[in-house]
CSV table of C-alpha atoms in Angstrom, one decimal:
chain,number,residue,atom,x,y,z
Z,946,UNK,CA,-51.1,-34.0,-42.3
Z,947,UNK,CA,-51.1,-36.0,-45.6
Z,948,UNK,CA,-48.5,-33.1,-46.8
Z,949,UNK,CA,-46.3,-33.5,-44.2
Z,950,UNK,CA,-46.0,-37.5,-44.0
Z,951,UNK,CA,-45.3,-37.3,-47.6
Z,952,UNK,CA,-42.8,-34.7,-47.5
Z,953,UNK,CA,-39.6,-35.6,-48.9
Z,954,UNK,CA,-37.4,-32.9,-47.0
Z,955,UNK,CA,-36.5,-33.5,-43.4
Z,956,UNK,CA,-36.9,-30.1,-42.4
Z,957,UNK,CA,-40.5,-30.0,-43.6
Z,958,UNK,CA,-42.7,-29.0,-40.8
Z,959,UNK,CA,-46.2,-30.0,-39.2
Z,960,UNK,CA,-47.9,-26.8,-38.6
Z,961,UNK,CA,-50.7,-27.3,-36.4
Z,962,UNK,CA,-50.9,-24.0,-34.5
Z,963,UNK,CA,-51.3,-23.4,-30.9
Z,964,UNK,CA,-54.5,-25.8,-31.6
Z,965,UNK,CA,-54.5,-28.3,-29.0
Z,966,UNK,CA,-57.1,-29.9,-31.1
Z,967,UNK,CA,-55.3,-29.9,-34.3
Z,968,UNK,CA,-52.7,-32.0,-32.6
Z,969,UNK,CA,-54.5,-34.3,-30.9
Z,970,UNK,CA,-56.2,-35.2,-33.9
Z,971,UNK,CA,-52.4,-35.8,-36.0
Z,972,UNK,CA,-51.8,-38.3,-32.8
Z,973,UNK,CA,-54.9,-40.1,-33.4
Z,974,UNK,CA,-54.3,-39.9,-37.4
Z,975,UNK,CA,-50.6,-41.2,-37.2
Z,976,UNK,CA,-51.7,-43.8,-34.8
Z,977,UNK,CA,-54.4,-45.3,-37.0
Z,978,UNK,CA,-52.0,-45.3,-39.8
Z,979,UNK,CA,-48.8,-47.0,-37.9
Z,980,UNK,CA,-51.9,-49.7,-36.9
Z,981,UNK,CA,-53.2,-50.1,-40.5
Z,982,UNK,CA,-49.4,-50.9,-41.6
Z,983,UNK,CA,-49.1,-53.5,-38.7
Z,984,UNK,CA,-49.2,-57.0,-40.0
Z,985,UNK,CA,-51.9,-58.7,-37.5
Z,986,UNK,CA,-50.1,-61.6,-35.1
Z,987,UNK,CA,-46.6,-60.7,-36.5
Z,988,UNK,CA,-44.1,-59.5,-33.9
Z,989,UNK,CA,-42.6,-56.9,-36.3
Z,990,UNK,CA,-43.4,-54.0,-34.5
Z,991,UNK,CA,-41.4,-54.8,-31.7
Z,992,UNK,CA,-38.5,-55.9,-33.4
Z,993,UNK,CA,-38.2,-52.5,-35.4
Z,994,UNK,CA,-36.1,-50.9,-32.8
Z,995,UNK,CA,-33.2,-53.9,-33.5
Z,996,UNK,CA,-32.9,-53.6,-36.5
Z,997,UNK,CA,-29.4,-51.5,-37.7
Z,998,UNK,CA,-29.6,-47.5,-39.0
Z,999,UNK,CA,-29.3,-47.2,-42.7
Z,1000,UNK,CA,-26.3,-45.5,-43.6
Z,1001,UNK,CA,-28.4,-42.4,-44.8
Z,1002,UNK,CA,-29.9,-42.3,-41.2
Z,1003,UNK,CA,-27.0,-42.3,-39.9
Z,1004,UNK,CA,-25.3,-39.5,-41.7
Z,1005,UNK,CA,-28.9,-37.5,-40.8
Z,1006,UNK,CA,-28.4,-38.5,-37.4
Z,1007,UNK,CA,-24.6,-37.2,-37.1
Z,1008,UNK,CA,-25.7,-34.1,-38.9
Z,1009,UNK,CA,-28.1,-33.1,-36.7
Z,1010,UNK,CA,-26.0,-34.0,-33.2
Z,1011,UNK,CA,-23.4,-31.6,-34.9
Z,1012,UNK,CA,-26.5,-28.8,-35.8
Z,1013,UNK,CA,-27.7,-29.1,-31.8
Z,1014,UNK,CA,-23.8,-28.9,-30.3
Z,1015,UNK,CA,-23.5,-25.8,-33.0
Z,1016,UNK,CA,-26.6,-24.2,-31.8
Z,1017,UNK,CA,-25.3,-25.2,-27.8
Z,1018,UNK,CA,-22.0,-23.3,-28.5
Z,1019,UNK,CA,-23.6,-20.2,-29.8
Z,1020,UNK,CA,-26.7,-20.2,-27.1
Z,1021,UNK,CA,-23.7,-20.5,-24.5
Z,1022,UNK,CA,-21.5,-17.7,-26.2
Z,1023,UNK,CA,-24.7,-15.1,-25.7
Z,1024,UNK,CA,-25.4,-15.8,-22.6
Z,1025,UNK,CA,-21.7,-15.4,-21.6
Z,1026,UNK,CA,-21.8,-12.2,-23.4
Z,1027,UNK,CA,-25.5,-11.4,-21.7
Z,1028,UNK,CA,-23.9,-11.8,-18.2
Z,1029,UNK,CA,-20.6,-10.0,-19.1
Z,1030,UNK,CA,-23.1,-6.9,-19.8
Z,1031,UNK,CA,-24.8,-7.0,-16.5
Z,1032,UNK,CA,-21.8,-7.6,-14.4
Z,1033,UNK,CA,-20.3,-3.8,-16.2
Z,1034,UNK,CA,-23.5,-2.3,-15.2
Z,1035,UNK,CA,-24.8,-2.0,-18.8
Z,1036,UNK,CA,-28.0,-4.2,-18.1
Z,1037,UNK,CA,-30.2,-0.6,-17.8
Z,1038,UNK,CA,-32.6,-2.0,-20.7
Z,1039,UNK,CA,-30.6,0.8,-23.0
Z,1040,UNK,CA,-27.7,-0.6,-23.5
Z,1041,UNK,CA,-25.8,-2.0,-26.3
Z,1042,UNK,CA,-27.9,-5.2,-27.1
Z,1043,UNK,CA,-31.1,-2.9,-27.5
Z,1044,UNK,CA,-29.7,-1.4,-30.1
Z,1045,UNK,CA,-28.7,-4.6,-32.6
């Protein structure tokens, strides 16, 4: 977990498994470390979500909106491409998409 949260690369990933365990337990361990940074009677916390994006955040943020409309276009272009197949009768299960 300690990997992870000091990751530098966005795209690093949290690999816990199918462990329902294992991720419980990086809830409980990212909860008791968002409390140990909160400054007792200090109404930070709730101000954090008013307070304006970085720049850098930003640019992350637009990139990854354009990444998931990207991903939307193509997802939309196979399944077009899926239901052109079944409606000329090639969706036997030996067709031409089987064979990619």
């Amino acid at each position: 977990v300690n990997k992870y949260i000091e990751a530098l690369d966005p795209e690093e990933r949290l690999n816990v498994d199918a462990d329902l365990r294992k991720l419980h337990f990086c809830f409980q361990y990212f909860k008791h470390l968002l409390k140990q940074k909160a400054v007792p009677g200090s109404s930070r916390s709730s101000e954090a979500g008013s307070e304006p994006v970085p720049a850098k955040s930003e640019k992350e943020i637009q990139r990854l909106t354009d990444l998931v409309t990207q991903r939307d276009t193509e997802i939309n272009i196979l399944v077009n491409l899926l239901k052109k197949e079944r409606q000329s009768g090639g969706g036997g299960g030996t067709g031409r998409a089987s064979s990619v």
